[in-house]
Amino acid sequence: MFFKEINHYGDLGLILDFGSDSSQQISQEVNAICALLQDLDLPQLNVIPSFNKIVLSFQNTKNRNQAQDIIERKLAKINLAKSQKDQKLWNIPSCYEDNYALDRELIQSVHGLTKEEVISKHTGVSYYAYYIGFMPGFPYLGDIDPSLITPRLTTPRIQIPARSIGIAKEHTCVYPKVSPGGWNIIGQVPFDIFNLEHSRTSLFLPGDTVQFQSVSEKEFQQIQSKHFGLDEIIKEFSK
Amino acid sequence: MNTFRVTRTGTYLTVQDWGRFHYQHLGVSPSGIMDQRIPQALTKVIPHHQNQFLEFAYVGPSLKVEQGAIKVSVGGQCNIFVQKNNNTQIEHEPYTSINLFEGDEINIHNTIDSVYGYIAFENGLGLEPCLQSFSTDIKAQIGSINRPIQIGDEFKISEDVRSWDLQSNKEVNISKQTNFKVYPGPQLNYFSDEVLQTFISNPFSITTQSDRMGLRLEGEALKSHISHDILSEGILPGSIQVPSEGQLIILMRDIPCTGGYPKIAILASEDISKIAQLPPGTKITFDL
């Protein structure tokens, strides 16, 4: 058994608890178990992964209790290695120039870094997509270079531009749409990462690997002007 | 074609159904009807509603038939008037069917001692689902109509009403309740016995800062001896979370998908509908 406990959450919910620690390895287990749960054909309404928990919700208590029985029986003897689903590897063009990086100078001064250092540190790591939350298609990516770790803004912004790349604590993110939020904004991606018309819906899915690649403002605007759909983004920028 | 136009929106007028499921792992909230008891009761009057309801809070809308005819029923505690084409005005009761013909305008007044009201339409509102649901999530801009309904919005219902016979549901019993038995929350152990005692022995007031996402309560502050900041995790409607200032927030249908505050308790699922109907100022108590 990979999770430590399975508990009730009200009369319609279950929580699979993987303990209080958070790491990429724990998250990989969380996401692998989520994939397994989807395949078990349980009568669930939602399966919600996060760093070290999975929450499931059901239509009624009877469904919940049946699902709990099945989960306890099936997951006791599962081989997790076999159940990993194919995950995508992203190489996402991003622009760190002033117009798109509201807080880059703040990050530079907090950590005593140059603009080039911030960019090379943010693009120098491939990030793991822990889970999608906060708003539709919003990925929690990590972990960032320790020298970039910065708390959230003390006063959250009322409006963060759509497609902005943020950092907060050990994580980095992309805002799919205009939104209020407290992450430090250091760049922007040139296309939409959430699309209701596409079967994938969200460009990034839990378990994906995401690498950002710095592009000039000119290149950024060129990509932007192509108005890529999700299929084209997948073709051009993922493996 | 049967067409009606919104001539006055009232407040918080949106399309809702029973919720949008299977997308919460992509950050999409379930949304859906705040007080499910009312559309359930309306189903007896308008069985072919296609799960496409209009929901309003505090003040209902006015709808005018532009072409053809429609059959509707209104649920909730409110006064309902129909301005006929010939300038007469007729009052209708909630949970009865109302036939509206070209030129007729229905005016729904404010909800009395409650918050939410609903309109069911025979053959629905002529909408296409979005991510398998008709519900509107205003903040995420997701829905068959991805925003609140505006004046001038027009709905076209292609199918004609089958029967103009009048129906009503006389058995509706929507009670008002202010004491709620709750289940322990995932972070119950973040609160000492003393704090839990405060939680169950004090009243909390529903404040005006309450909407489809959550009800903010005001009362004695509850402080955790561990932390008010947890690693974000999946949350469900009805959860009672405790931010650092100690004032409770009950999460409702337009729930954020994950949350970072400890949850002291969670309501029974059927009580979410009941608590949604309590107007600001109402004092509520909890029982663990």
Coordinates of C-alpha atoms in Angstrom, one line a residue:
Chain A
M1 CA 0.0 0.0 0.0
F2 CA 1.5 3.4 -1.0
F3 CA -0.9 5.7 0.8
K4 CA -0.8 5.6 4.6
E5 CA -4.5 5.9 5.3
I6 CA -7.9 6.1 3.7
N7 CA -10.4 8.2 5.5
H8 CA -13.9 9.5 5.1
Y9 CA -14.4 13.1 4.2
G10 CA -18.0 14.0 5.0
D11 CA -20.7 11.6 3.8
L12 CA -19.7 11.7 0.1
G13 CA -15.9 11.9 0.2
L14 CA -12.8 9.8 0.7
I15 CA -9.2 11.1 1.3
L16 CA -6.2 8.9 0.5
D17 CA -3.5 10.3 2.7
F18 CA 0.2 9.8 1.6
G19 CA 1.5 11.4 4.8
S20 CA 2.5 15.0 5.6
D21 CA 5.7 15.1 3.5
S22 CA 5.8 16.4 -0.1
S23 CA 8.3 15.3 -2.7
Q24 CA 8.3 14.5 -6.4
Q25 CA 8.4 10.8 -5.6
I26 CA 5.3 11.0 -3.4
S27 CA 3.6 13.1 -6.1
Q28 CA 4.5 10.4 -8.8
E29 CA 2.8 7.8 -6.5
V30 CA -0.2 10.1 -6.1
N31 CA -0.5 10.6 -9.9
A32 CA 0.0 6.9 -10.6
I33 CA -2.7 5.9 -8.1
C34 CA -5.0 8.5 -9.6
A35 CA -4.5 6.9 -13.0
L36 CA -5.3 3.5 -11.5
L37 CA -8.4 4.8 -9.7
Q38 CA -9.7 6.2 -13.1
D39 CA -9.2 2.7 -14.5
L40 CA -11.0 0.9 -11.7
D41 CA -14.3 2.2 -13.0
L42 CA -15.5 3.4 -9.6
P43 CA -18.7 5.3 -9.5
Q44 CA -16.9 8.5 -8.5
L45 CA -17.7 12.1 -9.5
N46 CA -14.3 13.5 -9.1
V47 CA -10.7 12.3 -8.3
I48 CA -8.6 15.3 -7.1
P49 CA -4.9 14.8 -6.7
S50 CA -2.7 17.3 -4.8
F51 CA 0.9 17.1 -3.4
N52 CA 0.3 14.2 -1.0
K53 CA -3.5 13.5 -0.9
I54 CA -6.1 12.2 -3.3
V55 CA -9.7 13.3 -2.6
L56 CA -12.6 11.4 -4.2
S57 CA -16.2 12.5 -4.3
F58 CA -19.3 10.5 -4.9
Q59 CA -23.0 10.9 -5.6
N60 CA -24.2 9.1 -2.5
T61 CA -22.8 7.4 0.6
K62 CA -23.5 3.9 -0.7
N63 CA -21.3 4.5 -3.8
R64 CA -18.6 5.9 -1.5
N65 CA -18.6 2.9 0.7
Q66 CA -18.5 0.4 -2.2
A67 CA -15.6 2.4 -3.8
Q68 CA -13.7 2.3 -0.5
D69 CA -14.0 -1.5 -0.4
I70 CA -12.8 -1.8 -3.9
I71 CA -9.9 0.6 -3.4
E72 CA -8.8 -1.2 -0.2
R73 CA -8.9 -4.6 -1.9
K74 CA -7.3 -3.7 -5.3
L75 CA -4.6 -1.2 -4.2
A76 CA -3.2 -3.5 -1.5
K77 CA -1.6 -5.7 -4.2
I78 CA -0.8 -3.3 -7.0
N79 CA 2.4 -3.0 -8.9
L80 CA 2.8 0.7 -9.3
A81 CA 5.7 0.6 -11.8
K82 CA 3.5 -1.0 -14.4
S83 CA 0.7 1.5 -14.0
Q84 CA 2.6 4.7 -15.0
K85 CA 0.8 6.3 -17.9
D86 CA 2.5 8.0 -20.7
Q87 CA 3.4 11.5 -19.7
K88 CA 4.4 14.4 -22.0
L89 CA 7.7 16.3 -22.0
W90 CA 7.2 20.0 -22.7
N91 CA 9.6 22.5 -24.1
I92 CA 7.7 25.8 -23.6
P93 CA 8.9 29.0 -25.2
S94 CA 8.7 31.9 -22.7
C95 CA 9.5 35.5 -22.7
Y96 CA 11.2 37.1 -19.6
E97 CA 11.4 40.6 -21.0
D98 CA 10.2 43.6 -18.9
N99 CA 6.7 43.8 -20.5
Y100 CA 5.8 40.3 -19.4
A101 CA 7.8 40.1 -16.1
L102 CA 6.1 42.3 -13.6
D103 CA 8.1 41.0 -10.6
R104 CA 11.4 39.9 -12.2
E105 CA 13.3 42.9 -10.9
L106 CA 11.9 42.3 -7.4
I107 CA 13.2 38.7 -7.6
Q108 CA 16.6 40.0 -8.8
S109 CA 16.9 42.4 -5.9
V110 CA 15.7 40.0 -3.3
H111 CA 18.2 37.4 -4.3
G112 CA 21.0 39.6 -5.6
L113 CA 20.8 38.1 -9.1
T114 CA 21.1 39.6 -12.6
K115 CA 18.3 39.3 -15.1
E116 CA 20.3 36.7 -17.1
E117 CA 20.8 34.6 -13.9
V118 CA 17.1 34.6 -13.1
I119 CA 16.4 33.4 -16.6
S120 CA 19.0 30.8 -16.7
K121 CA 18.0 29.4 -13.3
H122 CA 14.3 29.3 -14.2
T123 CA 15.0 27.7 -17.6
G124 CA 17.8 25.4 -16.2
V125 CA 15.5 22.9 -14.5
S126 CA 12.9 20.6 -15.9
Y127 CA 9.8 20.8 -13.7
Y128 CA 7.5 18.1 -12.6
A129 CA 3.7 18.9 -12.9
Y130 CA 2.5 18.0 -9.4
Y131 CA -1.2 18.7 -10.0
I132 CA -3.6 21.1 -11.7
G133 CA -5.6 23.3 -9.4
F134 CA -6.5 26.9 -8.2
M135 CA -8.2 27.6 -11.5
P136 CA -8.9 25.5 -14.7
G137 CA -5.6 24.4 -16.2
F138 CA -3.3 26.0 -13.6
P139 CA -0.3 23.7 -13.1
Y140 CA 1.7 23.5 -9.9
L141 CA 5.3 22.9 -11.2
G142 CA 8.4 22.2 -9.2
D143 CA 10.8 22.3 -7.7
I144 CA 12.6 25.6 -8.6
D145 CA 16.2 26.3 -8.1
P146 CA 16.6 27.0 -4.3
S147 CA 18.1 30.4 -5.0
L148 CA 14.8 31.5 -6.7
I149 CA 12.6 30.5 -3.8
T150 CA 10.5 33.6 -2.9
P151 CA 7.3 34.0 -0.8
R152 CA 4.0 35.0 -2.4
L153 CA 3.4 38.7 -2.8
T154 CA 2.3 40.3 0.5
T155 CA -0.6 41.9 -1.3
P156 CA -2.0 39.7 -4.1
R157 CA -2.6 41.4 -7.5
I158 CA -6.2 41.9 -8.5
Q159 CA -5.4 41.1 -12.1
I160 CA -2.6 38.9 -13.4
P161 CA -2.3 38.9 -17.2
A162 CA -3.3 35.6 -18.8
R163 CA -0.5 33.2 -19.7
S164 CA 1.8 34.7 -17.0
I165 CA 4.6 32.6 -15.5
G166 CA 4.8 32.9 -11.7
I167 CA 7.0 31.6 -8.9
A168 CA 6.1 31.2 -5.2
K169 CA 7.9 29.2 -2.6
E170 CA 9.3 26.1 -4.3
H171 CA 6.9 26.2 -7.2
T172 CA 6.4 27.8 -10.6
C173 CA 3.1 28.1 -12.5
V174 CA 1.4 29.4 -15.6
Y175 CA -1.9 31.4 -15.2
P176 CA -4.2 30.1 -17.9
K177 CA -6.4 33.2 -17.8
V178 CA -6.6 36.7 -16.3
S179 CA -7.0 36.1 -12.6
P180 CA -6.3 37.6 -9.2
G181 CA -3.2 36.0 -7.6
G182 CA -0.2 36.3 -5.4
W183 CA 2.6 34.6 -7.4
N184 CA 5.6 36.7 -8.5
I185 CA 5.4 37.1 -12.2
I186 CA 8.6 36.6 -14.1
G187 CA 7.5 35.9 -17.7
Q188 CA 4.8 34.8 -20.1
V189 CA 4.1 32.0 -22.5
P190 CA 2.8 32.8 -26.1
F191 CA -0.3 30.6 -26.2
D192 CA -3.4 29.5 -24.3
I193 CA -2.9 26.5 -22.0
F194 CA -6.6 25.6 -21.4
N195 CA -9.1 24.9 -24.2
L196 CA -12.6 23.7 -23.6
E197 CA -13.0 22.5 -27.2
H198 CA -10.1 20.1 -27.0
S199 CA -10.4 16.6 -25.5
R200 CA -7.3 17.1 -23.4
T201 CA -8.8 20.4 -22.1
S202 CA -5.6 21.3 -20.1
L203 CA -2.3 21.5 -21.9
F204 CA -0.4 20.3 -18.8
L205 CA -1.6 17.2 -16.9
P206 CA -0.4 15.9 -13.6
G207 CA 2.9 14.0 -14.0
D208 CA 4.1 15.9 -17.1
T209 CA 7.6 17.3 -17.3
V210 CA 7.9 21.0 -18.2
Q211 CA 11.0 22.9 -19.4
F212 CA 10.8 26.6 -20.2
Q213 CA 13.0 28.0 -23.0
S214 CA 13.8 31.7 -23.1
V215 CA 12.8 33.5 -26.4
S216 CA 13.3 37.1 -27.5
E217 CA 10.3 39.5 -27.5
K218 CA 10.3 39.2 -31.3
E219 CA 10.2 35.4 -31.4
F220 CA 7.5 35.5 -28.6
Q221 CA 5.3 37.8 -30.7
Q222 CA 5.8 35.7 -33.8
I223 CA 4.6 32.6 -32.0
Q224 CA 1.8 34.6 -30.4
S225 CA 0.6 35.7 -33.8
K226 CA 0.1 32.1 -35.0
H227 CA -2.7 31.6 -32.4
F228 CA -1.8 28.0 -31.9
G229 CA -4.5 25.5 -30.9
L230 CA -3.8 22.7 -28.4
D231 CA -3.0 20.2 -31.2
E232 CA -0.4 22.4 -32.8
I233 CA 1.1 23.2 -29.4
I234 CA 1.4 19.5 -28.6
K235 CA 3.0 18.9 -32.0
E236 CA 5.4 21.7 -31.9
F237 CA 6.4 21.8 -28.2
S238 CA 6.0 18.3 -26.7
K239 CA 7.6 14.9 -26.9
Chain B
M1 CA -39.6 28.3 -32.5
N2 CA -40.5 29.5 -29.0
T3 CA -38.5 32.5 -27.9
F4 CA -38.3 34.6 -24.8
R5 CA -36.1 37.5 -23.8
V6 CA -34.7 38.6 -20.4
T7 CA -36.2 42.1 -19.8
R8 CA -34.8 42.4 -16.2
T9 CA -32.1 40.2 -14.7
G10 CA -32.8 40.5 -11.0
T11 CA -29.6 39.5 -9.2
Y12 CA -27.0 36.7 -9.8
L13 CA -29.1 35.2 -12.6
T14 CA -27.3 32.1 -14.0
V15 CA -28.0 28.8 -15.7
Q16 CA -27.4 25.8 -13.4
D17 CA -27.9 22.0 -13.4
W18 CA -26.9 19.3 -10.8
G19 CA -23.1 20.0 -11.3
R20 CA -20.1 19.5 -13.6
F21 CA -18.2 16.4 -12.6
H22 CA -15.1 14.5 -13.7
Y23 CA -13.1 17.7 -14.3
Q24 CA -12.0 18.8 -10.8
H25 CA -8.5 17.3 -11.4
L26 CA -8.1 19.8 -14.3
G27 CA -9.0 22.6 -11.9
V28 CA -12.7 22.8 -12.9
S29 CA -15.2 23.4 -10.1
P30 CA -18.4 21.3 -9.8
S31 CA -20.6 24.4 -9.6
G32 CA -24.4 23.5 -9.9
I33 CA -27.7 24.4 -8.2
M34 CA -27.2 25.9 -4.7
D35 CA -30.5 24.6 -3.2
Q36 CA -31.2 21.3 -4.9
R37 CA -34.5 20.8 -3.0
I38 CA -36.2 23.4 -5.1
P39 CA -35.4 22.1 -8.6
Q40 CA -36.3 18.6 -7.3
A41 CA -39.7 19.9 -6.3
L42 CA -40.1 21.7 -9.6
T43 CA -39.4 18.4 -11.5
K44 CA -42.9 17.2 -10.4
V45 CA -44.5 20.2 -12.1
I46 CA -42.1 20.4 -15.2
P47 CA -40.8 16.9 -15.7
H48 CA -39.1 17.7 -19.1
H49 CA -36.8 20.5 -17.9
Q50 CA -33.7 19.0 -19.5
N51 CA -31.7 19.9 -16.4
Q52 CA -31.5 23.5 -17.6
F53 CA -32.7 25.8 -14.8
L54 CA -32.3 29.5 -14.2
E55 CA -31.1 30.3 -10.7
F56 CA -31.4 33.8 -9.0
A57 CA -30.5 35.1 -5.6
Y58 CA -32.6 37.6 -3.7
V59 CA -34.4 39.2 -6.7
G60 CA -35.9 37.2 -9.6
P61 CA -35.9 38.3 -13.3
S62 CA -38.5 39.3 -15.8
L63 CA -38.9 37.3 -18.9
K64 CA -41.0 38.2 -21.9
V65 CA -42.2 35.8 -24.6
E66 CA -41.3 37.2 -28.0
Q67 CA -42.5 34.3 -30.2
G68 CA -44.6 31.1 -29.7
A69 CA -45.3 30.0 -26.1
I70 CA -43.6 28.4 -23.2
K71 CA -44.5 26.6 -19.9
V72 CA -42.5 27.4 -16.8
S73 CA -42.7 26.9 -13.0
V74 CA -41.0 29.0 -10.3
G75 CA -39.7 27.6 -7.1
G76 CA -38.6 29.3 -3.9
Q77 CA -40.5 31.7 -1.7
C78 CA -41.4 34.6 -3.9
N79 CA -44.3 36.6 -5.5
I80 CA -44.8 35.9 -9.1
F81 CA -46.9 38.1 -11.5
V82 CA -47.7 37.7 -15.2
Q83 CA -48.4 40.7 -17.2
K84 CA -50.7 39.5 -20.0
N85 CA -50.7 40.7 -23.5
N86 CA -54.0 42.4 -22.9
N87 CA -52.6 44.4 -19.9
T88 CA -54.2 42.3 -17.2
Q89 CA -52.0 41.1 -14.3
I90 CA -52.3 37.7 -12.8
E91 CA -50.6 36.4 -9.6
H92 CA -49.2 32.9 -9.6
E93 CA -48.1 30.5 -6.8
P94 CA -44.7 28.9 -6.7
Y95 CA -44.5 25.2 -7.7
T96 CA -47.4 25.6 -10.2
S97 CA -47.1 25.5 -13.9
I98 CA -47.5 28.8 -15.7
N99 CA -48.4 29.0 -19.4
L100 CA -46.9 32.0 -21.2
F101 CA -47.9 33.1 -24.7
E102 CA -46.6 35.7 -27.1
G103 CA -46.4 39.1 -25.4
D104 CA -46.8 37.7 -21.9
E105 CA -44.1 38.8 -19.4
I106 CA -43.4 37.0 -16.1
N107 CA -42.1 39.1 -13.2
I108 CA -40.5 37.4 -10.3
H109 CA -40.1 39.5 -7.1
N110 CA -37.6 39.1 -4.3
T111 CA -37.1 35.8 -2.3
I112 CA -38.8 36.1 1.1
D113 CA -36.8 35.2 4.1
S114 CA -34.5 33.0 1.9
V115 CA -31.9 33.5 -0.8
Y116 CA -32.2 31.4 -3.9
G117 CA -35.1 30.8 -6.4
Y118 CA -35.3 28.8 -9.6
I119 CA -37.2 28.7 -12.9
A120 CA -37.8 25.4 -14.7
F121 CA -38.8 25.5 -18.4
E122 CA -40.6 22.7 -20.2
N123 CA -38.1 21.4 -22.9
G124 CA -35.3 23.3 -21.2
L125 CA -33.6 26.5 -22.4
G126 CA -32.3 25.2 -25.8
L127 CA -28.6 25.1 -24.6
E128 CA -25.6 22.9 -25.4
P129 CA -23.6 21.4 -22.5
C130 CA -20.1 22.6 -21.8
L131 CA -17.8 19.9 -20.3
Q132 CA -20.9 17.7 -19.9
S133 CA -22.9 20.2 -17.8
F134 CA -25.1 23.3 -18.3
S135 CA -23.9 24.9 -15.1
T136 CA -22.3 28.4 -15.1
D137 CA -19.0 29.0 -13.2
I138 CA -18.7 32.7 -13.5
K139 CA -15.2 33.1 -12.1
A140 CA -13.7 30.4 -14.5
Q141 CA -16.0 31.6 -17.4
I142 CA -17.2 28.1 -18.0
G143 CA -20.7 27.1 -18.9
S144 CA -23.3 26.7 -21.6
I145 CA -23.5 30.5 -21.1
N146 CA -20.2 31.3 -19.5
R147 CA -21.3 34.5 -17.7
P148 CA -24.3 35.8 -15.7
I149 CA -27.5 36.3 -17.8
Q150 CA -27.8 39.9 -19.1
I151 CA -30.7 42.0 -20.1
G152 CA -31.6 41.3 -23.7
D153 CA -30.4 37.7 -23.7
E154 CA -32.7 35.6 -25.8
F155 CA -33.5 31.9 -25.4
K156 CA -34.9 29.8 -28.2
I157 CA -36.7 26.5 -27.4
S158 CA -37.4 24.6 -30.6
E159 CA -39.7 21.9 -29.1
D160 CA -43.3 22.9 -28.5
V161 CA -45.1 22.4 -25.1
R162 CA -46.9 19.0 -25.1
S163 CA -49.8 19.9 -22.9
W164 CA -51.1 23.1 -21.5
D165 CA -52.8 21.3 -18.6
L166 CA -52.0 22.9 -15.3
Q167 CA -49.9 21.1 -12.8
S168 CA -48.8 21.9 -9.3
N169 CA -46.7 20.3 -6.5
K170 CA -48.7 20.7 -3.3
E171 CA -46.3 18.5 -1.2
V172 CA -43.4 20.9 -1.2
N173 CA -41.9 21.1 2.3
I174 CA -38.8 23.2 2.3
S175 CA -38.0 23.6 6.0
K176 CA -35.7 26.2 7.5
Q177 CA -32.9 24.8 9.7
T178 CA -30.2 26.7 11.6
N179 CA -28.6 23.9 13.6
F180 CA -26.3 21.6 11.6
K181 CA -24.8 18.3 12.6
V182 CA -21.4 18.1 11.0
Y183 CA -18.8 15.5 10.3
P184 CA -15.2 15.8 11.5
G185 CA -13.0 17.7 8.9
P186 CA -9.7 16.3 7.7
Q187 CA -7.8 18.7 10.0
L188 CA -10.0 18.3 13.1
N189 CA -6.9 17.5 15.1
Y190 CA -5.5 21.0 14.3
F191 CA -8.0 22.2 16.9
S192 CA -7.8 21.7 20.7
D193 CA -10.7 20.3 22.7
E194 CA -11.3 23.8 24.0
V195 CA -11.6 25.3 20.5
L196 CA -13.9 22.5 19.5
Q197 CA -16.1 23.3 22.5
T198 CA -16.2 26.9 21.3
F199 CA -17.1 25.6 17.8
I200 CA -20.1 23.6 19.0
S201 CA -21.4 25.9 21.8
N202 CA -21.4 29.3 20.0
P203 CA -23.6 30.8 17.3
F204 CA -22.0 32.0 14.1
S205 CA -23.6 34.7 11.8
I206 CA -23.8 34.4 8.1
T207 CA -22.3 37.6 6.7
T208 CA -23.1 39.6 3.5
Q209 CA -19.7 38.4 2.1
S210 CA -21.4 35.2 1.0
D211 CA -21.9 33.9 -2.5
R212 CA -21.9 30.7 -4.7
M213 CA -18.3 30.0 -3.7
G214 CA -18.6 30.3 0.0
L215 CA -20.4 31.6 3.1
R216 CA -18.3 33.7 5.4
L217 CA -19.3 33.5 9.0
E218 CA -18.7 35.8 11.9
G219 CA -18.3 34.7 15.5
E220 CA -15.8 33.9 18.1
A221 CA -12.4 33.3 16.4
L222 CA -11.2 29.7 16.3
K223 CA -7.4 29.3 16.5
S224 CA -5.4 26.3 15.5
H225 CA -2.5 25.3 17.8
I226 CA -0.7 23.7 14.8
S227 CA -1.2 25.9 11.7
H228 CA -3.6 27.8 9.6
D229 CA -1.6 27.1 6.5
I230 CA -1.6 23.5 5.1
L231 CA -0.2 22.1 1.9
S232 CA -3.0 22.6 -0.6
E233 CA -5.3 19.6 -1.0
G234 CA -8.6 18.6 -2.7
I235 CA -11.7 20.1 -1.0
L236 CA -15.4 19.3 -1.2
P237 CA -18.5 21.5 -0.9
G238 CA -19.7 21.9 2.7
S239 CA -16.2 22.0 4.1
I240 CA -15.8 24.4 7.0
Q241 CA -12.3 26.0 6.7
V242 CA -10.5 28.2 9.2
P243 CA -8.2 30.8 7.8
S244 CA -5.6 32.5 10.1
E245 CA -7.9 35.2 11.5
G246 CA -10.1 32.4 12.8
Q247 CA -13.4 33.3 11.1
L248 CA -15.1 30.3 9.4
I249 CA -15.8 29.9 5.7
I250 CA -18.2 27.3 4.5
L251 CA -17.3 26.2 0.9
M252 CA -20.3 26.0 -1.4
R253 CA -20.9 24.8 -5.0
D254 CA -18.4 27.1 -6.9
I255 CA -15.7 25.6 -4.8
P256 CA -12.0 26.3 -5.5
C257 CA -10.5 22.9 -6.5
T258 CA -7.9 22.8 -3.8
G259 CA -7.4 24.7 -0.6
G260 CA -4.7 25.5 1.9
Y261 CA -6.7 26.2 5.1
P262 CA -7.3 23.6 7.7
K263 CA -10.9 22.2 7.7
I264 CA -12.4 21.7 11.1
A265 CA -15.6 20.0 9.8
I266 CA -17.8 19.3 6.8
L267 CA -21.6 19.6 6.5
A268 CA -23.8 16.6 5.6
S269 CA -24.2 16.9 1.9
E270 CA -28.0 17.4 2.1
D271 CA -27.4 20.4 4.5
I272 CA -25.5 22.4 1.8
S273 CA -28.9 23.1 0.1
K274 CA -30.4 24.1 3.5
I275 CA -27.6 26.4 4.6
A276 CA -27.5 28.1 1.1
Q277 CA -31.0 29.5 1.8
L278 CA -30.2 31.3 5.0
P279 CA -29.9 35.1 4.5
P280 CA -27.0 37.2 5.9
G281 CA -27.5 37.9 9.6
T282 CA -28.9 34.4 10.3
K283 CA -27.3 32.8 13.3
I284 CA -26.3 29.2 13.0
T285 CA -24.9 26.5 15.3
F286 CA -23.0 23.4 14.8
D287 CA -23.1 20.0 16.4
L288 CA -20.2 17.6 16.0

